[in-house]
CSV table of C-alpha atoms and ligand atoms in Angstrom, one decimal:
chain,number,residue,atom,x,y,z
A,1,UNK,CA,-44.6,-23.6,-3.3
A,2,UNK,CA,-42.1,-26.2,-2.1
A,3,UNK,CA,-39.5,-27.8,-4.3
A,4,UNK,CA,-37.9,-31.2,-4.1
A,5,UNK,CA,-34.9,-32.9,-5.6
A,6,UNK,CA,-34.9,-33.2,-9.4
A,7,UNK,CA,-37.6,-30.6,-9.9
A,8,UNK,CA,-36.9,-28.4,-12.9
A,9,UNK,CA,-37.6,-24.7,-12.5
A,10,UNK,CA,-37.2,-21.5,-14.5
A,11,UNK,CA,-35.8,-18.5,-12.8
A,12,UNK,CA,-34.2,-15.1,-13.5
A,13,UNK,CA,-30.8,-14.5,-11.8
A,14,UNK,CA,-31.0,-11.4,-9.6
A,15,UNK,CA,-27.9,-11.6,-7.5
A,16,UNK,CA,-24.5,-13.3,-7.0
A,17,UNK,CA,-23.6,-15.3,-3.9
A,18,UNK,CA,-20.4,-15.2,-1.9
A,19,UNK,CA,-18.9,-17.9,-4.2
A,20,UNK,CA,-20.0,-16.4,-7.4
A,21,UNK,CA,-23.1,-18.5,-7.8
A,22,UNK,CA,-26.2,-17.0,-9.4
A,23,UNK,CA,-29.1,-16.4,-7.1
A,24,UNK,CA,-32.7,-16.4,-8.2
A,25,UNK,CA,-36.1,-16.3,-6.4
A,26,UNK,CA,-39.4,-17.9,-7.1
A,27,UNK,CA,-42.2,-16.6,-4.8
A,28,UNK,CA,-39.6,-16.0,-2.0
A,29,UNK,CA,-38.0,-19.4,-2.5
A,30,UNK,CA,-34.3,-18.9,-3.2
A,31,UNK,CA,-32.2,-20.9,-5.7
A,32,UNK,CA,-28.4,-21.0,-5.7
A,33,UNK,CA,-27.2,-21.9,-9.2
A,34,UNK,CA,-23.5,-22.3,-10.0
A,35,UNK,CA,-22.4,-20.8,-13.4
A,36,UNK,CA,-25.5,-18.8,-13.9
A,37,UNK,CA,-24.7,-15.1,-14.6
A,38,UNK,CA,-26.5,-12.1,-13.2
A,39,UNK,CA,-29.4,-11.3,-15.6
A,40,UNK,CA,-29.7,-14.8,-17.1
A,41,UNK,CA,-33.0,-16.6,-17.4
A,42,UNK,CA,-32.2,-20.2,-16.8
A,43,UNK,CA,-33.7,-23.6,-16.3
A,44,UNK,CA,-32.2,-25.4,-13.4
A,45,UNK,CA,-32.5,-28.8,-11.7
A,46,UNK,CA,-32.9,-28.9,-7.9
A,47,UNK,CA,-30.1,-30.9,-6.4
A,48,UNK,CA,-30.6,-30.3,-2.7
A,49,UNK,CA,-33.8,-28.7,-1.3
A,50,UNK,CA,-34.3,-27.0,2.0
A,51,UNK,CA,-37.4,-25.2,3.4
A,52,UNK,CA,-36.4,-21.7,2.3
A,53,UNK,CA,-33.8,-22.4,-0.4
A,54,UNK,CA,-32.2,-24.9,-2.7
A,55,UNK,CA,-29.0,-25.6,-4.6
A,56,UNK,CA,-29.7,-26.3,-8.2
A,57,UNK,CA,-27.7,-27.3,-11.3
A,58,UNK,CA,-27.8,-25.1,-14.4
A,59,UNK,CA,-29.5,-27.1,-17.1
A,60,UNK,CA,-29.9,-24.5,-19.8
A,61,UNK,CA,-29.5,-20.7,-20.3
A,62,UNK,CA,-32.9,-19.9,-21.8
A,63,UNK,CA,-32.2,-16.2,-22.2
A,64,UNK,CA,-28.6,-15.1,-21.8
A,65,UNK,CA,-27.9,-12.1,-19.6
A,66,UNK,CA,-26.8,-8.9,-21.5
A,67,UNK,CA,-23.8,-9.1,-19.2
A,68,UNK,CA,-22.8,-12.6,-20.2
A,69,UNK,CA,-19.5,-12.7,-22.2
A,70,UNK,CA,-17.4,-15.5,-23.7
A,71,UNK,CA,-14.9,-16.4,-21.0
A,72,UNK,CA,-11.2,-16.2,-21.9
A,73,UNK,CA,-10.4,-19.4,-20.2
A,74,UNK,CA,-11.8,-22.8,-21.3
A,75,UNK,CA,-11.6,-24.1,-17.7
A,76,UNK,CA,-13.3,-21.4,-15.8
A,77,UNK,CA,-16.2,-23.6,-14.8
A,78,UNK,CA,-14.2,-26.4,-13.4
A,79,UNK,CA,-11.6,-24.2,-11.7
A,80,UNK,CA,-12.5,-22.5,-8.5
A,81,UNK,CA,-10.4,-19.4,-9.3
A,82,UNK,CA,-12.5,-17.2,-11.6
A,83,UNK,CA,-16.0,-17.5,-10.3
A,84,UNK,CA,-17.4,-14.6,-12.4
A,85,UNK,CA,-15.3,-14.7,-15.6
A,86,UNK,CA,-18.4,-15.1,-17.7
A,87,UNK,CA,-19.7,-11.7,-16.6
A,88,UNK,CA,-18.6,-8.5,-18.4
A,89,UNK,CA,-15.9,-6.6,-16.6
A,90,UNK,CA,-18.0,-3.4,-16.1
A,91,UNK,CA,-20.8,-5.5,-14.5
A,92,UNK,CA,-18.2,-7.2,-12.3
A,93,UNK,CA,-17.2,-3.8,-10.9
A,94,UNK,CA,-20.8,-2.7,-10.5
A,95,UNK,CA,-21.5,-6.0,-8.6
A,96,UNK,CA,-18.5,-5.4,-6.3
A,97,UNK,CA,-19.5,-1.8,-5.7
A,98,UNK,CA,-23.0,-2.9,-4.7
A,99,UNK,CA,-21.7,-5.7,-2.5
A,100,UNK,CA,-19.8,-3.2,-0.4
A,101,UNK,CA,-22.6,-0.7,-0.5
A,102,UNK,CA,-25.1,-3.3,0.7
A,103,UNK,CA,-22.9,-4.4,3.5
A,104,UNK,CA,-22.3,-0.8,4.7
A,105,UNK,CA,-26.1,-0.4,4.8
A,106,UNK,CA,-27.1,-3.8,6.2
A,107,UNK,CA,-24.3,-4.5,8.6
A,108,UNK,CA,-22.9,-1.0,9.1
A,109,UNK,CA,-26.3,0.5,9.7
A,110,UNK,CA,-25.6,3.5,7.4
A,111,UNK,CA,-28.3,5.3,5.5
A,112,UNK,CA,-28.4,4.3,1.8
A,113,UNK,CA,-28.4,7.9,0.6
A,114,UNK,CA,-25.5,8.7,2.9
A,115,UNK,CA,-23.5,5.7,1.6
A,116,UNK,CA,-24.1,6.8,-2.0
A,117,UNK,CA,-22.8,10.3,-1.1
A,118,UNK,CA,-19.5,9.0,0.3
A,119,UNK,CA,-18.7,6.1,-2.1
A,120,UNK,CA,-16.2,6.8,-4.8
A,121,UNK,CA,-16.0,5.4,-8.3
A,122,UNK,CA,-14.6,1.8,-8.3
A,123,UNK,CA,-11.0,1.4,-9.4
A,124,UNK,CA,-10.7,-1.6,-11.8
A,125,UNK,CA,-8.0,-3.2,-13.9
A,126,UNK,CA,-7.5,-3.0,-17.6
A,127,UNK,CA,-7.1,-5.7,-18.9
A,128,UNK,CA,-8.6,-7.7,-16.0
A,129,UNK,CA,-6.1,-10.5,-16.7
A,130,UNK,CA,-2.4,-11.4,-16.2
A,131,UNK,CA,-2.3,-9.5,-12.9
A,132,UNK,CA,-1.1,-12.1,-10.5
A,133,UNK,CA,2.7,-12.0,-9.8
A,134,UNK,CA,2.6,-15.3,-7.9
A,135,UNK,CA,1.3,-18.8,-8.7
A,136,UNK,CA,1.7,-22.2,-7.1
A,137,UNK,CA,1.1,-25.0,-9.6
A,138,UNK,CA,0.4,-28.5,-8.3
A,139,UNK,CA,2.0,-31.4,-10.3
A,140,UNK,CA,0.5,-34.9,-10.9
A,141,UNK,CA,0.2,-37.7,-13.3
A,142,UNK,CA,-2.5,-38.3,-15.9
A,143,UNK,CA,-4.1,-41.7,-16.8
A,144,UNK,CA,-1.4,-42.4,-19.4
A,145,UNK,CA,1.3,-41.8,-16.8
A,146,UNK,CA,2.4,-38.5,-18.1
A,147,UNK,CA,3.3,-35.6,-15.8
A,148,UNK,CA,0.8,-32.8,-15.7
A,149,UNK,CA,0.4,-29.5,-14.1
A,150,UNK,CA,-2.5,-27.0,-13.9
A,151,UNK,CA,-4.9,-26.4,-11.1
A,152,UNK,CA,-7.2,-28.3,-8.7
A,153,UNK,CA,-10.7,-28.7,-10.0
A,154,UNK,CA,-12.9,-26.6,-7.6
A,155,UNK,CA,-12.9,-28.0,-4.1
A,156,UNK,CA,-11.0,-31.2,-5.0
A,157,UNK,CA,-7.4,-32.3,-5.4
A,158,UNK,CA,-7.7,-33.7,-8.9
A,159,UNK,CA,-5.5,-31.7,-11.3
A,160,UNK,CA,-6.9,-30.3,-14.5
A,161,UNK,CA,-4.0,-29.8,-16.9
A,162,UNK,CA,-3.6,-26.2,-18.0
A,163,UNK,CA,-0.3,-24.3,-17.9
A,164,UNK,CA,-1.8,-21.1,-19.2
A,165,UNK,CA,-3.9,-19.5,-16.4
A,166,UNK,CA,-5.3,-16.2,-17.6
A,167,UNK,CA,-4.7,-14.5,-14.3
A,168,UNK,CA,-1.0,-15.3,-14.2
A,169,UNK,CA,2.0,-13.9,-16.1
A,170,UNK,CA,2.7,-15.1,-19.6
A,171,UNK,CA,6.1,-16.6,-18.5
A,172,UNK,CA,4.3,-19.2,-16.3
A,173,UNK,CA,3.5,-21.3,-19.4
A,174,UNK,CA,7.0,-21.4,-20.8
A,175,UNK,CA,8.5,-22.3,-17.4
A,176,UNK,CA,5.9,-25.1,-16.7
A,177,UNK,CA,6.3,-26.6,-20.2
A,178,UNK,CA,10.1,-26.7,-19.7
A,179,UNK,CA,9.6,-28.5,-16.4
A,180,UNK,CA,7.1,-31.0,-17.8
A,181,UNK,CA,9.5,-31.8,-20.7
A,182,UNK,CA,12.4,-32.3,-18.3
A,183,UNK,CA,10.2,-34.6,-16.2
A,184,UNK,CA,9.3,-36.7,-19.2
A,185,UNK,CA,12.8,-36.8,-20.6
A,186,UNK,CA,14.4,-37.9,-17.3
A,187,UNK,CA,11.5,-39.9,-15.9
A,188,UNK,CA,11.2,-37.5,-12.9
A,189,UNK,CA,7.9,-38.5,-11.2
A,190,UNK,CA,5.3,-36.1,-9.9
A,191,UNK,CA,4.3,-36.5,-6.3
A,192,UNK,CA,1.2,-38.6,-5.5
A,193,UNK,CA,-0.8,-37.3,-2.6
A,194,UNK,CA,-2.4,-40.7,-1.9
A,195,UNK,CA,0.7,-42.9,-1.8
A,196,UNK,CA,3.1,-40.2,-0.6
A,197,UNK,CA,5.5,-41.3,-3.4
A,198,UNK,CA,7.0,-39.4,-6.2
A,199,UNK,CA,9.0,-36.2,-6.2
A,200,UNK,CA,7.6,-33.0,-7.6
A,201,UNK,CA,4.7,-31.6,-5.6
A,202,UNK,CA,4.4,-28.0,-6.6
A,203,UNK,CA,6.2,-25.3,-8.5
A,204,UNK,CA,6.1,-21.7,-7.2
A,205,UNK,CA,6.6,-19.0,-9.8
A,206,UNK,CA,6.9,-15.3,-8.9
A,207,UNK,CA,7.7,-12.3,-11.0
A,208,UNK,CA,8.7,-8.8,-10.0
A,209,UNK,CA,6.5,-6.7,-12.2
A,210,UNK,CA,8.6,-3.6,-11.9
A,211,UNK,CA,11.9,-5.4,-12.5
A,212,UNK,CA,11.0,-8.3,-14.7
A,213,UNK,CA,12.8,-10.7,-12.4
A,214,UNK,CA,11.6,-14.3,-12.2
A,215,UNK,CA,11.7,-16.8,-9.4
A,216,UNK,CA,11.1,-20.5,-9.7
A,217,UNK,CA,10.9,-22.7,-6.6
A,218,UNK,CA,10.4,-26.5,-6.8
A,219,UNK,CA,8.6,-28.0,-3.9
A,220,UNK,CA,9.8,-31.6,-3.7
A,221,UNK,CA,9.3,-34.7,-1.7
A,222,UNK,CA,13.0,-35.3,-1.5
A,223,UNK,CA,16.3,-33.5,-1.0
A,224,UNK,CA,17.5,-33.0,-4.6
A,225,UNK,CA,16.4,-32.9,-8.2
A,226,UNK,CA,17.8,-35.7,-10.5
A,227,UNK,CA,19.7,-34.3,-13.5
A,228,UNK,CA,19.4,-30.9,-11.9
A,229,UNK,CA,21.8,-29.3,-14.4
A,230,UNK,CA,19.5,-30.2,-17.3
A,231,UNK,CA,16.6,-28.3,-15.9
A,232,UNK,CA,18.7,-25.4,-14.6
A,233,UNK,CA,20.2,-24.9,-18.1
A,234,UNK,CA,16.8,-24.7,-19.7
A,235,UNK,CA,15.2,-22.4,-17.1
A,236,UNK,CA,18.2,-20.1,-17.0
A,237,UNK,CA,17.7,-19.2,-20.6
A,238,UNK,CA,14.3,-17.7,-19.9
A,239,UNK,CA,14.7,-13.9,-19.9
A,240,UNK,CA,14.5,-12.5,-16.4
A,241,UNK,CA,15.3,-15.7,-14.6
A,242,UNK,CA,16.9,-14.6,-11.4
A,243,UNK,CA,16.4,-17.2,-8.7
A,244,UNK,CA,15.8,-21.0,-8.8
A,245,UNK,CA,15.5,-22.9,-5.6
A,246,UNK,CA,14.1,-26.0,-4.0
A,247,UNK,CA,11.8,-26.3,-1.0
A,248,UNK,CA,11.9,-29.6,0.8
A,249,UNK,CA,8.5,-30.8,1.9
A,250,UNK,CA,8.5,-34.5,2.8
A,251,UNK,CA,5.4,-34.3,5.0
A,252,UNK,CA,2.0,-35.8,4.2
A,253,UNK,CA,0.2,-32.4,4.3
A,254,UNK,CA,-1.8,-29.9,2.3
A,255,UNK,CA,0.6,-27.2,3.3
A,256,UNK,CA,2.4,-26.3,0.0
A,257,UNK,CA,5.8,-25.0,1.0
A,258,UNK,CA,8.4,-26.8,3.1
A,259,UNK,CA,10.4,-24.9,5.7
A,260,UNK,CA,13.8,-25.4,4.2
A,261,UNK,CA,14.8,-23.6,1.0
A,262,UNK,CA,18.0,-24.5,-1.0
A,263,UNK,CA,19.3,-22.2,-3.7
A,264,UNK,CA,20.0,-23.9,-7.0
A,265,UNK,CA,20.8,-20.9,-9.2
A,266,UNK,CA,21.1,-17.1,-9.0
A,267,UNK,CA,20.0,-15.1,-6.0
A,268,UNK,CA,18.0,-16.1,-3.0
A,269,UNK,CA,15.5,-13.3,-3.6
A,270,UNK,CA,13.9,-11.3,-6.4
A,271,UNK,CA,13.2,-7.6,-6.1
A,272,UNK,CA,10.1,-5.6,-7.0
A,273,UNK,CA,9.0,-2.0,-6.2
A,274,UNK,CA,5.7,-0.6,-5.1
A,275,UNK,CA,5.3,3.2,-4.9
A,276,UNK,CA,9.1,3.7,-5.2
A,277,UNK,CA,9.9,1.3,-2.3
A,278,UNK,CA,12.0,-1.7,-3.1
A,279,UNK,CA,11.1,-5.1,-1.7
A,280,UNK,CA,13.2,-8.3,-1.6
A,281,UNK,CA,11.0,-11.3,-1.9
A,282,UNK,CA,12.0,-14.9,-1.0
A,283,UNK,CA,10.0,-18.0,-1.9
A,284,UNK,CA,8.4,-17.9,1.6
A,285,UNK,CA,7.8,-14.1,1.8
A,286,UNK,CA,4.3,-12.8,1.9
A,287,UNK,CA,3.9,-10.2,-0.8
A,288,UNK,CA,0.8,-8.6,-2.4
A,289,UNK,CA,-0.2,-10.7,-5.5
A,290,UNK,CA,-1.5,-7.7,-7.5
A,291,UNK,CA,1.2,-5.0,-7.2
A,292,UNK,CA,-0.5,-2.6,-9.7
A,293,UNK,CA,-3.8,-2.4,-7.8
A,294,UNK,CA,-1.9,-2.5,-4.5
A,295,UNK,CA,-0.1,0.7,-5.4
A,296,UNK,CA,-3.4,2.3,-6.2
A,297,UNK,CA,-4.8,1.3,-2.8
A,298,UNK,CA,-1.7,2.8,-1.1
A,299,UNK,CA,-2.1,6.0,-3.0
A,300,UNK,CA,-5.7,6.3,-1.9
A,301,UNK,CA,-4.7,5.4,1.7
A,302,UNK,CA,-2.1,8.2,1.5
A,303,UNK,CA,-4.7,10.6,0.2
A,304,UNK,CA,-7.1,9.7,2.9
A,305,UNK,CA,-4.4,10.0,5.6
A,306,UNK,CA,-3.9,13.7,4.5
A,307,UNK,CA,-0.5,14.0,6.0
A,308,UNK,CA,1.5,17.1,6.8
A,309,UNK,CA,4.8,15.4,7.3
A,310,UNK,CA,5.0,15.4,11.2
A,311,UNK,CA,2.5,12.8,12.1
A,312,UNK,CA,2.9,9.6,14.2
A,313,UNK,CA,1.2,6.8,12.3
A,314,UNK,CA,0.4,3.3,13.4
A,315,UNK,CA,0.1,0.6,10.6
A,316,UNK,CA,-1.7,-2.3,12.2
A,317,UNK,CA,-1.6,-5.8,10.4
A,318,UNK,CA,1.4,-4.5,8.5
A,319,UNK,CA,2.6,-7.7,6.9
A,320,UNK,CA,6.1,-7.0,5.4
A,321,UNK,CA,5.6,-3.3,6.1
A,322,UNK,CA,4.5,-2.3,2.6
A,323,UNK,CA,2.1,0.4,3.8
A,324,UNK,CA,4.5,1.5,6.6
A,325,UNK,CA,7.4,2.0,4.2
A,326,UNK,CA,5.2,3.7,1.7
A,327,UNK,CA,4.0,6.2,4.3
A,328,UNK,CA,7.4,6.6,6.1
A,329,UNK,CA,8.7,9.3,3.8
A,330,UNK,CA,5.6,11.5,4.3
A,331,UNK,CA,5.4,11.4,8.1
A,332,UNK,CA,7.4,11.8,11.3
A,333,UNK,CA,7.3,8.3,12.5
A,334,UNK,CA,5.6,5.0,11.6
A,335,UNK,CA,5.0,2.0,13.9
A,336,UNK,CA,4.0,-1.3,12.3
A,337,UNK,CA,2.4,-4.3,14.1
A,338,UNK,CA,2.2,-7.8,12.6
A,339,UNK,CA,1.6,-11.2,14.1
A,340,UNK,CA,4.0,-13.2,11.8
A,341,UNK,CA,7.6,-12.9,13.0
A,342,UNK,CA,9.1,-13.7,9.6
A,343,UNK,CA,7.1,-10.9,8.0
A,344,UNK,CA,8.5,-8.5,10.5
A,345,UNK,CA,12.0,-9.7,9.7
A,346,UNK,CA,11.3,-8.9,6.1
A,347,UNK,CA,9.8,-5.5,7.0
A,348,UNK,CA,13.0,-4.6,8.9
A,349,UNK,CA,15.2,-5.8,6.1
A,350,UNK,CA,13.1,-3.8,3.6
A,351,UNK,CA,13.4,-0.7,5.7
A,352,UNK,CA,17.1,-1.1,5.8
A,353,UNK,CA,17.3,-1.7,2.1
A,354,UNK,CA,15.4,1.5,1.4
A,355,UNK,CA,17.4,3.6,4.0
A,356,UNK,CA,14.2,4.3,5.9
A,357,UNK,CA,14.9,5.0,9.6
A,358,UNK,CA,11.7,6.4,11.0
A,359,UNK,CA,9.9,3.1,11.2
A,360,UNK,CA,9.7,0.7,14.0
A,361,UNK,CA,8.1,-2.8,13.8
A,362,UNK,CA,6.6,-4.9,16.5
A,363,UNK,CA,5.8,-8.6,16.4
A,364,UNK,CA,2.5,-9.5,18.0
A,365,UNK,CA,-1.3,-9.3,17.8
A,366,UNK,CA,-2.6,-5.8,17.1
A,367,UNK,CA,-5.1,-6.3,19.9
A,368,UNK,CA,-2.3,-7.0,22.4
A,369,UNK,CA,0.6,-4.8,21.2
A,370,UNK,CA,-1.5,-1.6,20.8
A,371,UNK,CA,-3.1,-1.7,24.2
A,372,UNK,CA,0.2,-2.5,25.9
A,373,UNK,CA,2.0,0.4,24.2
A,374,UNK,CA,-0.9,2.7,24.9
A,375,UNK,CA,-1.7,1.7,28.4
A,376,UNK,CA,1.8,1.3,29.7
A,377,UNK,CA,3.8,3.7,27.6
A,378,UNK,CA,1.2,6.2,26.6
A,379,UNK,CA,2.0,6.2,22.9
A,380,UNK,CA,-0.3,8.1,20.7
A,381,UNK,CA,-1.3,8.3,17.0
A,382,UNK,CA,-2.3,11.0,14.6
A,383,UNK,CA,-3.4,8.5,12.1
A,384,UNK,CA,-4.0,4.8,12.3
A,385,UNK,CA,-4.0,2.6,9.2
A,386,UNK,CA,-5.5,-1.0,9.6
A,387,UNK,CA,-5.4,-3.7,7.0
A,388,UNK,CA,-6.7,-6.8,8.8
A,389,UNK,CA,-7.3,-10.3,7.5
A,390,UNK,CA,-10.9,-11.3,6.6
A,391,UNK,CA,-12.1,-11.6,10.2
A,392,UNK,CA,-11.5,-7.9,10.7
A,393,UNK,CA,-10.3,-6.2,13.8
A,394,UNK,CA,-10.6,-7.6,17.3
A,395,UNK,CA,-12.8,-5.5,19.5
A,396,UNK,CA,-9.9,-4.8,21.9
A,397,UNK,CA,-8.0,-3.4,19.0
A,398,UNK,CA,-10.9,-1.2,18.1
A,399,UNK,CA,-11.5,0.0,21.6
A,400,UNK,CA,-7.9,0.9,22.0
A,401,UNK,CA,-8.0,2.8,18.8
A,402,UNK,CA,-11.0,4.8,20.1
A,403,UNK,CA,-9.1,5.5,23.4
A,404,UNK,CA,-6.0,6.7,21.4
A,405,UNK,CA,-8.4,9.0,19.5
A,406,UNK,CA,-6.4,9.5,16.3
A,407,UNK,CA,-7.8,12.2,14.0
A,408,UNK,CA,-8.0,9.8,11.1
A,409,UNK,CA,-8.4,6.1,10.6
A,410,UNK,CA,-7.8,4.6,7.2
A,411,UNK,CA,-9.3,1.1,7.1
A,412,UNK,CA,-8.1,-1.2,4.2
A,413,UNK,CA,-10.3,-4.3,4.0
A,414,UNK,CA,-10.6,-7.5,2.0
A,415,UNK,CA,-14.0,-8.3,3.6
A,416,UNK,CA,-16.7,-5.7,3.5
A,417,UNK,CA,-18.9,-7.6,6.0
A,418,UNK,CA,-16.3,-7.4,8.8
A,419,UNK,CA,-15.4,-3.9,7.7
A,420,UNK,CA,-19.0,-2.8,8.0
A,421,UNK,CA,-19.2,-4.4,11.5
A,422,UNK,CA,-16.0,-2.6,12.6
A,423,UNK,CA,-17.2,0.8,11.1
A,424,UNK,CA,-20.4,0.5,13.1
A,425,UNK,CA,-18.4,0.2,16.3
A,426,UNK,CA,-16.2,3.1,15.4
A,427,UNK,CA,-19.1,5.3,14.4
A,428,UNK,CA,-20.9,4.5,17.7
A,429,UNK,CA,-17.8,5.6,19.5
A,430,UNK,CA,-17.1,9.1,18.1
A,431,UNK,CA,-16.0,8.6,14.5
A,432,UNK,CA,-17.6,9.6,11.2
A,433,UNK,CA,-17.5,7.7,8.0
A,434,UNK,CA,-16.1,10.2,5.4
A,435,UNK,CA,-15.2,8.2,2.3
A,436,UNK,CA,-15.2,4.7,0.9
A,437,UNK,CA,-13.8,3.3,-2.3
A,438,UNK,CA,-13.4,-0.2,-3.8
A,439,UNK,CA,-10.4,-1.6,-5.7
A,440,UNK,CA,-10.5,-4.6,-7.9
A,441,UNK,CA,-7.3,-6.6,-7.0
A,442,UNK,CA,-8.9,-9.9,-8.0
A,443,UNK,CA,-10.7,-9.4,-11.3
A,444,UNK,CA,-12.9,-12.3,-12.3
A,445,UNK,CA,-13.2,-13.5,-8.8
A,446,UNK,CA,-15.8,-12.4,-6.2
A,447,UNK,CA,-13.3,-10.8,-4.0
A,448,UNK,CA,-13.1,-7.0,-3.5
A,449,UNK,CA,-10.8,-4.7,-1.5
A,450,UNK,CA,-12.1,-1.5,0.1
A,451,UNK,CA,-10.4,1.6,1.5
A,452,UNK,CA,-12.3,3.7,3.9
A,453,UNK,CA,-11.6,7.0,5.7
A,454,UNK,CA,-13.1,7.7,9.1
A,455,UNK,CA,-12.4,10.8,11.2
A,456,UNK,CA,-13.0,11.9,14.7
A,457,UNK,CA,-15.8,14.5,15.1
A,458,UNK,CA,-14.1,16.5,17.8
A,459,UNK,CA,-10.7,16.8,16.2
B,1,SAH,N1,-0.7,-4.5,5.2
B,1,SAH,C1,-0.1,-5.6,4.6
B,1,SAH,C2,-0.6,-7.0,4.9
B,1,SAH,C3,-2.1,-7.1,5.1
B,1,SAH,S1,-2.7,-8.8,5.2
B,1,SAH,C4,0.1,-5.3,3.1
B,1,SAH,O1,-0.5,-4.4,2.6
B,1,SAH,O2,0.8,-6.1,2.4
B,1,SAH,C5,-3.1,-8.9,6.9
B,1,SAH,C6,-1.9,-9.2,7.8
B,1,SAH,O3,-2.4,-9.3,9.1
B,1,SAH,C7,-1.2,-10.5,7.5
B,1,SAH,O4,0.1,-10.3,7.3
B,1,SAH,C8,-1.4,-11.3,8.8
B,1,SAH,O5,-0.3,-12.1,9.2
B,1,SAH,C9,-1.6,-10.3,9.8
B,1,SAH,N2,-2.4,-10.6,11.1
B,1,SAH,C10,-3.4,-11.5,11.2
B,1,SAH,N3,-3.9,-11.4,12.4
B,1,SAH,C11,-3.3,-10.4,13.1
B,1,SAH,C12,-3.4,-9.9,14.4
B,1,SAH,N4,-4.3,-10.3,15.3
B,1,SAH,N5,-2.5,-8.9,14.8
B,1,SAH,C13,-1.6,-8.4,13.9
B,1,SAH,N6,-1.4,-8.9,12.6
B,1,SAH,C14,-2.3,-9.9,12.2
């Protein structure tokens, strides 16, 4: 049967797509339905029909899924952030576990029974809210001319007012309300993306979970804040306030932060700790947004690395050196490689701050630095840890790893499709998949982190 636009159909939701949409099938014809939850029976209206599949709009939930729950946030449908908030948390974890499992089978080519024998229980969060230590709130103006802040409605740039995102820290709301009040009182205009006029573009808020330190950075289309003392006085009174700064961004761009930061109050950085290592974080630093789950991932990576204390470890895609520094105390020597020079600056500074001397960091692409060091200088590795971006590892990086032949490779991944592709390569080249586990760093979203151990057969 073929469907066309405006047809209404009834379908049971059997799967969830990459963006959290419900997926149902009628006689092999696939329907993608936003806001439908796994297990729902729904009626939906076809909006865009293709030969094999269609995008449809949820009309009515005819029989709610047993996994459907009342979402905590009233805006979860309009906001792109929490695609699966209407699904119970246990079911979310099961869904994520299955997603990784299926990719290991489909893309990695592993046998289903084998995958089941090596996959560990998922590690989730309790509660699955308030876990993000960083948020960037856009500012705008409502129809009445009042300043507002909140989030962009999914895939648009129109702001829905909400200062109380359920994924962020509780302090966000108090800080944002303070800023809105100040803007009203002193007539400080929000930036308007269309005209390029107005002042306040975004406000970045960060919190050190371990220290309670708070950072606020105003991103402005100008060089200073009018009546600056007034807003500083109010924000300073919020317990934990450690750093208030400006980021100047006068370009017409979607890039949020400007390059120049000016300190208005307190210190330039806040501190946080993960696994006993202290990190200094500036408004521009990269830092893991869910430090609680991150520490659990690093613990698992450490367990998989099975170190004796003498090893040479390479940490590829090392960011600000979080994994490198975490492992440094347990090994002989760590080498970190990262493409972003500023991140390596931070990594070195963090090493110094923690008195760690057995780490060395290199700026560059993993697929260039590693071959160069190996082919020209003959470096070796007992263990290699990789934590690449979504696109996974470059093949040159993988082939060099194979040539270096470390006993163990620990692969941390935020995309199980590219992870599975890379594992296939490594397994075809002498490695064995030993263990795989998933970690829920982004509860209520469709994202999932995995940590995998592969070992070399002949070692
Ligand atoms: N391991 C770090 C960061 C992982 S995020 C942590 O746990 O915090 C992935 C990192 O890979 C980013 O910092 C990104 O800048 C870096 N990156 C992206 N492509 C790269 C490449 N080709 N070579 C080296 N690093 C790269």
